[in-house]
Amino acid sequence: MKDLDWSNLSFGYMPTDYNVRCYYRNGKWGEIEVCSDEYIKLHMASTCLHYGQEAFEGLKAYRGKDGKVRVFRMDENAARLQSTCRGILMPEVPTELFEEMVKKVVRLNQEFIPTYESGATLYVRPLLIGTSAQVGVHPSTEYLFTIFVTPVGPYFKGGFSTNPYVIIRDYDRSAPLGTGIYKVGGNYAASLKANALAHEKGYACEFYLDAKEKKYMDECGAANFFGIKNNTYVTPKSTSILPSITNKSLMQLAEDLGMKVERRQIPEDELETFEEAGACGTAAVISPISYIDDLDTGKRYDFGAEPGKISKKLYDTLRAIQYGDEEDKHGWVSIVID
Ligand SMILES: Cc1ncc(COP(=O)(O)O)c(C=O)c1O
């Protein structure tokens, strides 16, 4: 294993030894190639560069106490990528190909998988891009699907803790019938200004309201939202948010804990009634929210400076499954290195 200060790694890019690539040409996917070059030779007229024919995914590999390396629900990442492909007219990457490439790239870079104790993980980043030259707005005929990995530090360096969030009304990340439900780069470009503004004002992240009515909670930065009250897990139903795999898993775990789960529109006002609130995604699992400010109305919705009990329980349970410390009742985990 590499001699790195795993616990102090940031969520940044660090080169590893290999990436894997697969090309789509003449209507079919080719063989998986192993590559040690970090660069891609690309035609300057590629559709990914001009027309945003680009999609990505994000998942992690976890080294367990038992030394085994697990990945979490990669079939769900494959399915979400396929949905994105249908959304922006790219050929779907078959689940078997996706899974084989994830396993291969993790195994090839096993020296970069952080230790169990560090709380750090190996982040896996699949990327699909349109590579044929076009000047008219048309889908590409050729594609590159590549996966690289990079070790990332633990999200909570000082332990599970809360952060303040802010509702920003001056920007929309995506439209109700737009690409918010797909994991395409354009959505993230659209979020950069609001995210910078939130950071400038001292918040962890920006919240978006639904773009049409500016009334309902959508999501925050690169995470879904949930609130907890009366033993119920409530999370937004919206056509402009990314279907989070962490959120889907938390809904199941909440149900397993005997809680009610509601997926529905959440009017901003309802925030007042939540006992706990959190942002959820692969990066943090759960990032508990201390308060949410609405800058335009001057309202503050307070959830407390300490993480709530249920959030903590859900966080601990999901992490324990990911690291192999708890029984994987739902079959979410694949052992990649035994
Ligand atoms: C916009 C957005 N929402 C939510 C999520 C959380 O999704 P997941 O739990 O699959 O990581 C992500 C991260 O992938 C995201 O980029």
mmCIF file of N, CA and C and ligand atoms in Angstrom, residues 56 58 77 80 173 183 188 219-224 242-247 280-283, ligand 1:
data_model
loop_
_atom_site.group_PDB
_atom_site.id
_atom_site.type_symbol
_atom_site.label_atom_id
_atom_site.label_comp_id
_atom_site.label_asym_id
_atom_site.label_seq_id
_atom_site.Cartn_x
_atom_site.Cartn_y
_atom_site.Cartn_z
ATOM 1 N N PHE A 56 -21.257 11.742 -16.066
ATOM 2 C CA PHE A 56 -20.319 11.097 -15.149
ATOM 3 C C PHE A 56 -21.082 10.427 -14.025
ATOM 4 N N GLY A 58 -20.307 8.800 -9.739
ATOM 5 C CA GLY A 58 -19.395 8.871 -8.604
ATOM 6 C C GLY A 58 -19.766 7.802 -7.595
ATOM 7 N N ASN A 77 -25.472 2.862 -9.915
ATOM 8 C CA ASN A 77 -24.741 3.888 -10.670
ATOM 9 C C ASN A 77 -24.814 3.594 -12.165
ATOM 10 N N ARG A 80 -28.237 4.583 -13.322
ATOM 11 C CA ARG A 80 -28.401 6.049 -13.418
ATOM 12 C C ARG A 80 -27.664 6.592 -14.636
ATOM 13 N N ARG A 173 -30.486 25.658 -10.775
ATOM 14 C CA ARG A 173 -29.504 24.686 -11.231
ATOM 15 C C ARG A 173 -30.023 23.951 -12.464
ATOM 16 N N LYS A 183 -27.002 13.100 -14.615
ATOM 17 C CA LYS A 183 -25.712 13.540 -14.072
ATOM 18 C C LYS A 183 -24.829 14.031 -15.223
ATOM 19 N N TYR A 188 -23.680 21.134 -13.260
ATOM 20 C CA TYR A 188 -22.687 21.546 -12.261
ATOM 21 C C TYR A 188 -22.099 22.899 -12.646
ATOM 22 N N GLU A 219 -32.836 20.491 -4.137
ATOM 23 C CA GLU A 219 -31.693 19.825 -3.504
ATOM 24 C C GLU A 219 -30.614 20.843 -3.204
ATOM 25 N N CYS A 220 -29.548 20.383 -2.617
ATOM 26 C CA CYS A 220 -28.490 21.310 -2.227
ATOM 27 C C CYS A 220 -27.195 20.871 -2.890
ATOM 28 N N GLY A 221 -26.581 21.762 -3.623
ATOM 29 C CA GLY A 221 -25.307 21.475 -4.272
ATOM 30 C C GLY A 221 -25.329 20.087 -4.892
ATOM 31 N N ALA A 222 -24.454 19.223 -4.432
ATOM 32 C CA ALA A 222 -24.385 17.869 -4.977
ATOM 33 C C ALA A 222 -24.917 16.846 -3.975
ATOM 34 N N ALA A 223 -26.049 17.165 -3.376
ATOM 35 C CA ALA A 223 -26.646 16.234 -2.405
ATOM 36 C C ALA A 223 -28.157 16.417 -2.374
ATOM 37 N N ASN A 224 -28.867 15.354 -2.064
ATOM 38 C CA ASN A 224 -30.320 15.419 -1.856
ATOM 39 C C ASN A 224 -30.605 15.920 -0.438
ATOM 40 N N LEU A 242 -31.308 15.139 -8.863
ATOM 41 C CA LEU A 242 -30.661 13.869 -9.199
ATOM 42 C C LEU A 242 -31.152 12.778 -8.253
ATOM 43 N N PRO A 243 -31.596 11.642 -8.789
ATOM 44 C CA PRO A 243 -32.002 10.537 -7.896
ATOM 45 C C PRO A 243 -30.762 9.976 -7.172
ATOM 46 N N SER A 244 -30.605 10.358 -5.927
ATOM 47 C CA SER A 244 -29.424 9.969 -5.146
ATOM 48 C C SER A 244 -29.523 8.516 -4.685
ATOM 49 N N ILE A 245 -28.439 7.796 -4.863
ATOM 50 C CA ILE A 245 -28.401 6.392 -4.449
ATOM 51 C C ILE A 245 -28.288 6.309 -2.916
ATOM 52 N N THR A 246 -27.604 7.273 -2.334
ATOM 53 C CA THR A 246 -27.535 7.332 -0.868
ATOM 54 C C THR A 246 -28.934 7.563 -0.297
ATOM 55 N N ASN A 247 -29.658 8.498 -0.887
ATOM 56 C CA ASN A 247 -31.008 8.799 -0.405
ATOM 57 C C ASN A 247 -31.917 7.565 -0.516
ATOM 58 N N CYS A 280 -27.708 14.483 1.758
ATOM 59 C CA CYS A 280 -27.149 13.130 1.646
ATOM 60 C C CYS A 280 -26.599 12.862 0.256
ATOM 61 N N GLY A 281 -25.491 12.131 0.224
ATOM 62 C CA GLY A 281 -24.841 11.773 -1.032
ATOM 63 C C GLY A 281 -23.626 10.909 -0.757
ATOM 64 N N THR A 282 -23.010 10.427 -1.813
ATOM 65 C CA THR A 282 -21.855 9.532 -1.672
ATOM 66 C C THR A 282 -20.720 10.172 -0.869
ATOM 67 N N ALA A 283 -20.490 11.455 -1.075
ATOM 68 C CA ALA A 283 -19.343 12.120 -0.437
ATOM 69 C C ALA A 283 -19.396 12.007 1.083
HETATM 70 C C1 LIG B 1 -26.754 16.965 -7.791
HETATM 71 C C2 LIG B 1 -26.537 15.788 -6.923
HETATM 72 N N1 LIG B 1 -27.522 15.393 -6.100
HETATM 73 C C3 LIG B 1 -27.387 14.328 -5.296
HETATM 74 C C4 LIG B 1 -26.225 13.589 -5.278
HETATM 75 C C5 LIG B 1 -26.111 12.398 -4.375
HETATM 76 O O1 LIG B 1 -26.202 11.236 -5.124
HETATM 77 P P1 LIG B 1 -25.535 9.877 -4.620
HETATM 78 O O2 LIG B 1 -26.144 9.566 -3.318
HETATM 79 O O3 LIG B 1 -25.866 8.889 -5.671
HETATM 80 O O4 LIG B 1 -24.068 10.168 -4.509
HETATM 81 C C6 LIG B 1 -25.164 13.958 -6.109
HETATM 82 C C7 LIG B 1 -23.907 13.199 -6.109
HETATM 83 O O5 LIG B 1 -23.732 12.324 -6.906
HETATM 84 C C8 LIG B 1 -25.325 15.074 -6.963
HETATM 85 O O6 LIG B 1 -24.334 15.462 -7.779
#
